[in-house]
Short mmCIF file of C-alpha atoms in Angstrom, two decimals:
data_model
loop_
_atom_site.label_atom_id
_atom_site.label_comp_id
_atom_site.label_asym_id
_atom_site.label_seq_id
_atom_site.Cartn_x
_atom_site.Cartn_y
_atom_site.Cartn_z
CA ASP A 290 13.63 -19.52 -53.49
CA GLN A 291 16.29 -20.09 -56.13
CA GLN A 292 14.63 -21.54 -59.23
CA VAL A 293 17.91 -21.77 -61.13
CA LYS A 294 20.90 -23.09 -59.25
CA GLN A 295 24.56 -23.28 -60.07
CA ASN A 296 25.96 -25.25 -57.19
CA SER A 297 29.62 -24.78 -58.04
CA PRO A 298 30.76 -21.23 -57.25
CA SER A 299 34.09 -21.87 -58.94
CA LEU A 300 35.83 -24.28 -61.28
CA SER A 301 39.48 -24.56 -62.26
CA VAL A 302 40.49 -26.35 -65.48
CA GLN A 303 43.76 -26.80 -67.29
CA GLU A 304 44.13 -25.18 -70.69
CA GLY A 305 43.22 -27.57 -73.48
CA ARG A 306 41.00 -29.74 -71.32
CA ILE A 307 37.21 -29.80 -71.20
CA SER A 308 35.32 -27.43 -68.91
CA ILE A 309 31.88 -28.57 -67.75
CA LEU A 310 29.61 -26.10 -66.02
CA ASN A 311 26.38 -27.35 -64.50
CA CYS A 312 23.00 -25.83 -63.82
CA ASP A 313 19.82 -27.18 -62.23
CA TYR A 314 16.35 -25.72 -62.31
CA THR A 315 13.15 -26.42 -60.42
CA ASN A 316 10.40 -24.92 -62.57
CA SER A 317 9.18 -27.42 -65.17
CA MET A 318 7.55 -24.57 -67.09
CA PHE A 319 10.92 -23.20 -68.17
CA ASP A 320 11.28 -23.92 -71.87
CA TYR A 321 14.26 -21.88 -73.00
CA PHE A 322 17.72 -21.81 -71.49
CA LEU A 323 20.69 -19.54 -72.02
CA TRP A 324 24.27 -19.20 -70.90
CA TYR A 325 25.89 -15.83 -70.38
CA LYS A 326 29.55 -15.06 -69.85
CA LYS A 327 30.81 -12.18 -67.74
CA TYR A 328 34.26 -10.67 -67.53
CA PRO A 329 35.23 -8.41 -64.59
CA ALA A 330 33.89 -4.86 -64.81
CA GLU A 331 31.75 -5.76 -67.82
CA GLY A 332 28.15 -6.74 -68.28
CA PRO A 333 27.17 -10.33 -69.07
CA THR A 334 27.16 -11.27 -72.74
CA PHE A 335 25.10 -13.95 -74.42
CA LEU A 336 26.97 -17.15 -75.20
CA ILE A 337 24.62 -19.92 -76.31
CA SER A 338 21.03 -21.03 -75.85
CA ILE A 339 18.85 -24.10 -76.16
CA SER A 340 15.15 -24.67 -76.55
CA SER A 341 13.42 -27.36 -74.54
CA ILE A 342 12.55 -29.21 -77.75
CA LYS A 343 16.24 -30.01 -78.17
CA ASP A 344 18.71 -31.84 -75.98
CA LYS A 345 21.88 -30.42 -77.48
CA ASN A 346 23.06 -27.24 -79.17
CA GLU A 347 26.56 -26.68 -80.42
CA ASP A 348 28.43 -23.53 -81.40
CA GLY A 349 32.11 -23.99 -82.06
CA ARG A 350 33.88 -24.94 -78.85
CA PHE A 351 30.69 -24.50 -76.83
CA THR A 352 27.97 -27.13 -76.43
CA VAL A 353 24.95 -26.96 -74.19
CA PHE A 354 23.17 -30.14 -73.13
CA LEU A 355 19.66 -30.24 -71.70
CA ASN A 356 18.19 -33.09 -69.66
CA LYS A 357 14.56 -32.16 -69.10
CA SER A 358 13.69 -35.16 -66.98
CA ALA A 359 16.48 -34.26 -64.57
CA LYS A 360 15.89 -30.52 -64.92
CA HIS A 361 19.57 -30.15 -65.59
CA LEU A 362 21.67 -28.44 -68.19
CA SER A 363 25.36 -28.20 -68.72
CA LEU A 364 27.80 -26.16 -70.76
CA HIS A 365 30.83 -27.88 -72.23
CA ILE A 366 33.81 -25.92 -73.45
CA VAL A 367 36.40 -27.87 -75.37
CA PRO A 368 39.23 -27.20 -75.67
CA SER A 369 39.34 -24.65 -72.86
CA GLN A 370 41.38 -21.51 -73.49
CA PRO A 371 42.71 -18.84 -71.09
CA GLY A 372 40.26 -16.33 -72.57
CA ASP A 373 37.41 -18.51 -71.33
CA SER A 374 38.22 -17.49 -67.74
CA ALA A 375 35.09 -15.63 -66.65
CA VAL A 376 31.92 -16.00 -64.63
CA TYR A 377 29.26 -18.06 -66.40
CA PHE A 378 25.59 -17.55 -65.66
CA CYS A 379 22.89 -20.03 -66.51
CA ALA A 380 19.45 -18.53 -67.23
CA ALA A 381 15.99 -19.94 -67.87
CA SER A 382 12.82 -18.50 -69.31
CA PRO A 383 9.16 -19.42 -69.05
CA PRO A 384 7.17 -19.88 -72.29
CA GLN A 385 7.80 -17.23 -74.93
CA GLY A 386 6.43 -13.81 -74.22
CA ALA A 387 7.12 -13.73 -70.50
CA GLN A 388 10.54 -12.09 -70.91
CA LYS A 389 11.50 -12.97 -67.39
CA LEU A 390 14.89 -14.58 -67.50
CA VAL A 391 15.78 -16.21 -64.18
CA PHE A 392 19.51 -16.41 -63.58
CA GLY A 393 21.62 -18.68 -61.43
CA GLN A 394 24.30 -17.47 -59.03
CA GLY A 395 27.10 -17.92 -61.52
CA THR A 396 30.22 -20.12 -61.68
CA ARG A 397 33.68 -18.59 -61.86
CA LEU A 398 35.75 -20.55 -64.38
CA THR A 399 39.52 -20.25 -64.28
CA ILE A 400 41.59 -21.76 -67.08
CA ASN A 401 45.14 -22.47 -65.98
CA PRO A 402 47.98 -22.43 -68.54
CA ASP B 220 25.72 1.08 -81.82
CA ALA B 221 27.20 2.07 -78.46
CA GLY B 222 25.36 -0.64 -76.57
CA VAL B 223 23.53 -0.17 -73.29
CA ILE B 224 24.98 2.77 -71.39
CA GLN B 225 24.79 3.01 -67.63
CA SER B 226 25.85 5.74 -65.23
CA PRO B 227 27.45 6.15 -62.82
CA ARG B 228 29.87 3.22 -63.05
CA HIS B 229 30.64 3.53 -59.36
CA GLU B 230 28.70 5.18 -56.57
CA VAL B 231 29.71 5.39 -52.93
CA THR B 232 27.17 6.95 -50.62
CA GLU B 233 26.17 7.03 -47.00
CA MET B 234 23.21 5.24 -45.53
CA GLY B 235 20.04 7.28 -45.86
CA GLN B 236 21.07 9.11 -49.00
CA GLU B 237 19.16 8.94 -52.26
CA VAL B 238 20.77 7.06 -55.13
CA THR B 239 19.78 7.39 -58.78
CA LEU B 240 21.12 5.01 -61.41
CA ARG B 241 20.66 5.78 -65.08
CA CYS B 242 20.36 3.70 -68.22
CA LYS B 243 20.20 4.33 -71.94
CA PRO B 244 19.07 1.20 -73.82
CA ILE B 245 20.06 0.21 -77.33
CA SER B 246 18.08 2.22 -79.83
CA GLY B 247 15.14 0.25 -81.18
CA HIS B 248 14.96 -2.20 -78.30
CA ASP B 249 11.49 -2.30 -76.80
CA TYR B 250 12.29 -4.13 -73.56
CA LEU B 251 14.35 -2.74 -70.70
CA PHE B 252 15.37 -4.63 -67.59
CA TRP B 253 16.98 -3.75 -64.27
CA TYR B 254 18.95 -6.53 -62.56
CA ARG B 255 20.92 -6.63 -59.33
CA GLN B 256 23.95 -8.88 -58.89
CA THR B 257 24.95 -10.21 -55.49
CA MET B 258 27.25 -13.06 -54.52
CA MET B 259 24.50 -14.99 -52.80
CA ARG B 260 21.71 -14.69 -55.37
CA GLY B 261 23.48 -14.01 -58.64
CA LEU B 262 21.49 -11.85 -61.05
CA GLU B 263 18.04 -10.93 -59.75
CA LEU B 264 15.45 -9.28 -61.96
CA LEU B 265 14.11 -6.18 -60.25
CA ILE B 266 11.74 -4.77 -62.87
CA TYR B 267 11.22 -4.71 -66.62
CA PHE B 268 9.51 -2.39 -69.06
CA ASN B 269 7.97 -2.96 -72.46
CA ASN B 270 7.54 0.10 -74.66
CA ASN B 271 8.26 2.30 -71.61
CA VAL B 272 5.51 0.70 -69.53
CA PRO B 273 6.44 -1.24 -66.36
CA ILE B 274 5.31 -4.82 -66.85
CA ASP B 275 6.57 -6.63 -63.79
CA ASP B 276 8.06 -5.04 -60.68
CA SER B 277 7.65 -8.06 -58.42
CA GLY B 278 11.40 -8.24 -57.97
CA MET B 279 11.70 -4.76 -56.50
CA PRO B 280 12.75 -5.49 -52.93
CA GLU B 281 10.99 -2.69 -51.08
CA ASP B 282 9.16 0.57 -51.43
CA ARG B 283 12.53 2.26 -51.16
CA PHE B 284 13.16 1.17 -54.75
CA SER B 285 11.47 2.81 -57.70
CA ALA B 286 12.07 2.79 -61.44
CA LYS B 287 10.87 4.96 -64.26
CA MET B 288 11.14 5.00 -68.02
CA PRO B 289 9.94 8.41 -69.24
CA ASN B 290 10.87 7.67 -72.85
CA ALA B 291 12.31 4.94 -75.05
CA SER B 292 15.89 6.06 -74.55
CA PHE B 293 16.14 6.58 -70.80
CA SER B 294 15.38 4.83 -67.54
CA THR B 295 16.22 5.44 -63.89
CA LEU B 296 16.39 3.24 -60.83
CA LYS B 297 16.12 5.16 -57.59
CA ILE B 298 16.79 4.02 -54.04
CA GLN B 299 15.57 6.30 -51.28
CA PRO B 300 16.71 6.00 -48.56
CA SER B 301 19.66 3.75 -49.31
CA GLU B 302 20.87 1.10 -46.86
CA PRO B 303 24.14 -0.88 -46.63
CA ARG B 304 22.36 -4.06 -47.78
CA ASP B 305 21.62 -2.34 -51.09
CA SER B 306 25.31 -2.53 -51.94
CA ALA B 307 25.56 -4.52 -55.17
CA VAL B 308 26.16 -4.16 -58.88
CA TYR B 309 23.07 -2.99 -60.72
CA PHE B 310 22.74 -3.90 -64.38
CA CYS B 311 20.47 -2.49 -67.00
CA ALA B 312 19.73 -4.62 -70.07
CA SER B 313 17.63 -4.21 -73.19
CA SER B 314 16.26 -6.54 -75.83
CA LEU B 315 14.09 -6.75 -78.90
CA GLY B 316 11.91 -9.36 -77.25
CA TRP B 317 10.63 -12.57 -78.69
CA GLY B 318 9.45 -13.39 -82.17
CA GLY B 319 10.59 -12.79 -85.71
CA ASP B 320 14.28 -12.99 -86.34
CA HIS B 321 15.06 -12.04 -82.77
CA ASN B 322 13.66 -14.89 -80.75
CA THR B 323 16.83 -15.90 -78.99
CA GLY B 324 15.73 -14.07 -75.88
CA GLU B 325 19.11 -12.42 -75.83
CA LEU B 326 19.54 -9.56 -73.41
CA PHE B 327 22.18 -6.93 -74.00
CA PHE B 328 23.64 -5.74 -70.73
CA GLY B 329 25.34 -2.51 -69.79
CA GLU B 330 28.59 -2.52 -67.84
CA GLY B 331 26.79 -2.08 -64.55
CA SER B 332 26.74 0.45 -61.72
CA ARG B 333 28.59 -0.65 -58.61
CA LEU B 334 26.85 0.80 -55.57
CA THR B 335 28.42 0.92 -52.13
CA VAL B 336 26.34 2.19 -49.25
CA LEU B 337 28.36 2.89 -46.11
#
């Protein structure tokens, strides 16, 4: 039972354009969401997060949008750069204190020059 | 800080053998997590500890899996006996937990241990 789903295993975007990675979740109790980025042979690293009390959080080229009614979040990267090529994991957490991050399957983003 | 340190980076073993994966969390972090990464399911939480005490092991797939944290700077994940379906990348992560200035929920991951069971 996959509570966090990333339905696109891969995405290819041209350098300079916008990359949009999507994530859906099923548990309405999730109230905190994170994106992690993973390069080959490395562990995932934290990228950006959003609380359920917000619908948008921005950090430089990265913006995360949350649509609670649709149980959907997305990560926008603009402009996309070759160094953004990586696997991106969406993660969700129940109310604070539970510590149990639930991750999606990941989306492999490739930025083409 | 050196970050989360895992060993071995790669392990190839035969079915039925015992496998032990090791993790040293970031000093001062009071949560430690073991995750398994597979293509089909992404990152699955196996077990996590708080202050060296196992809190939730509901993700441990079978009795063949066990994890220990004898002190704040060391944890092991053991598989005995190993099976081919256990082949995956196993990640250890640590965090400061929620609250205070560190309420981002950010986990710091090690580089992973790639296990291949033949």
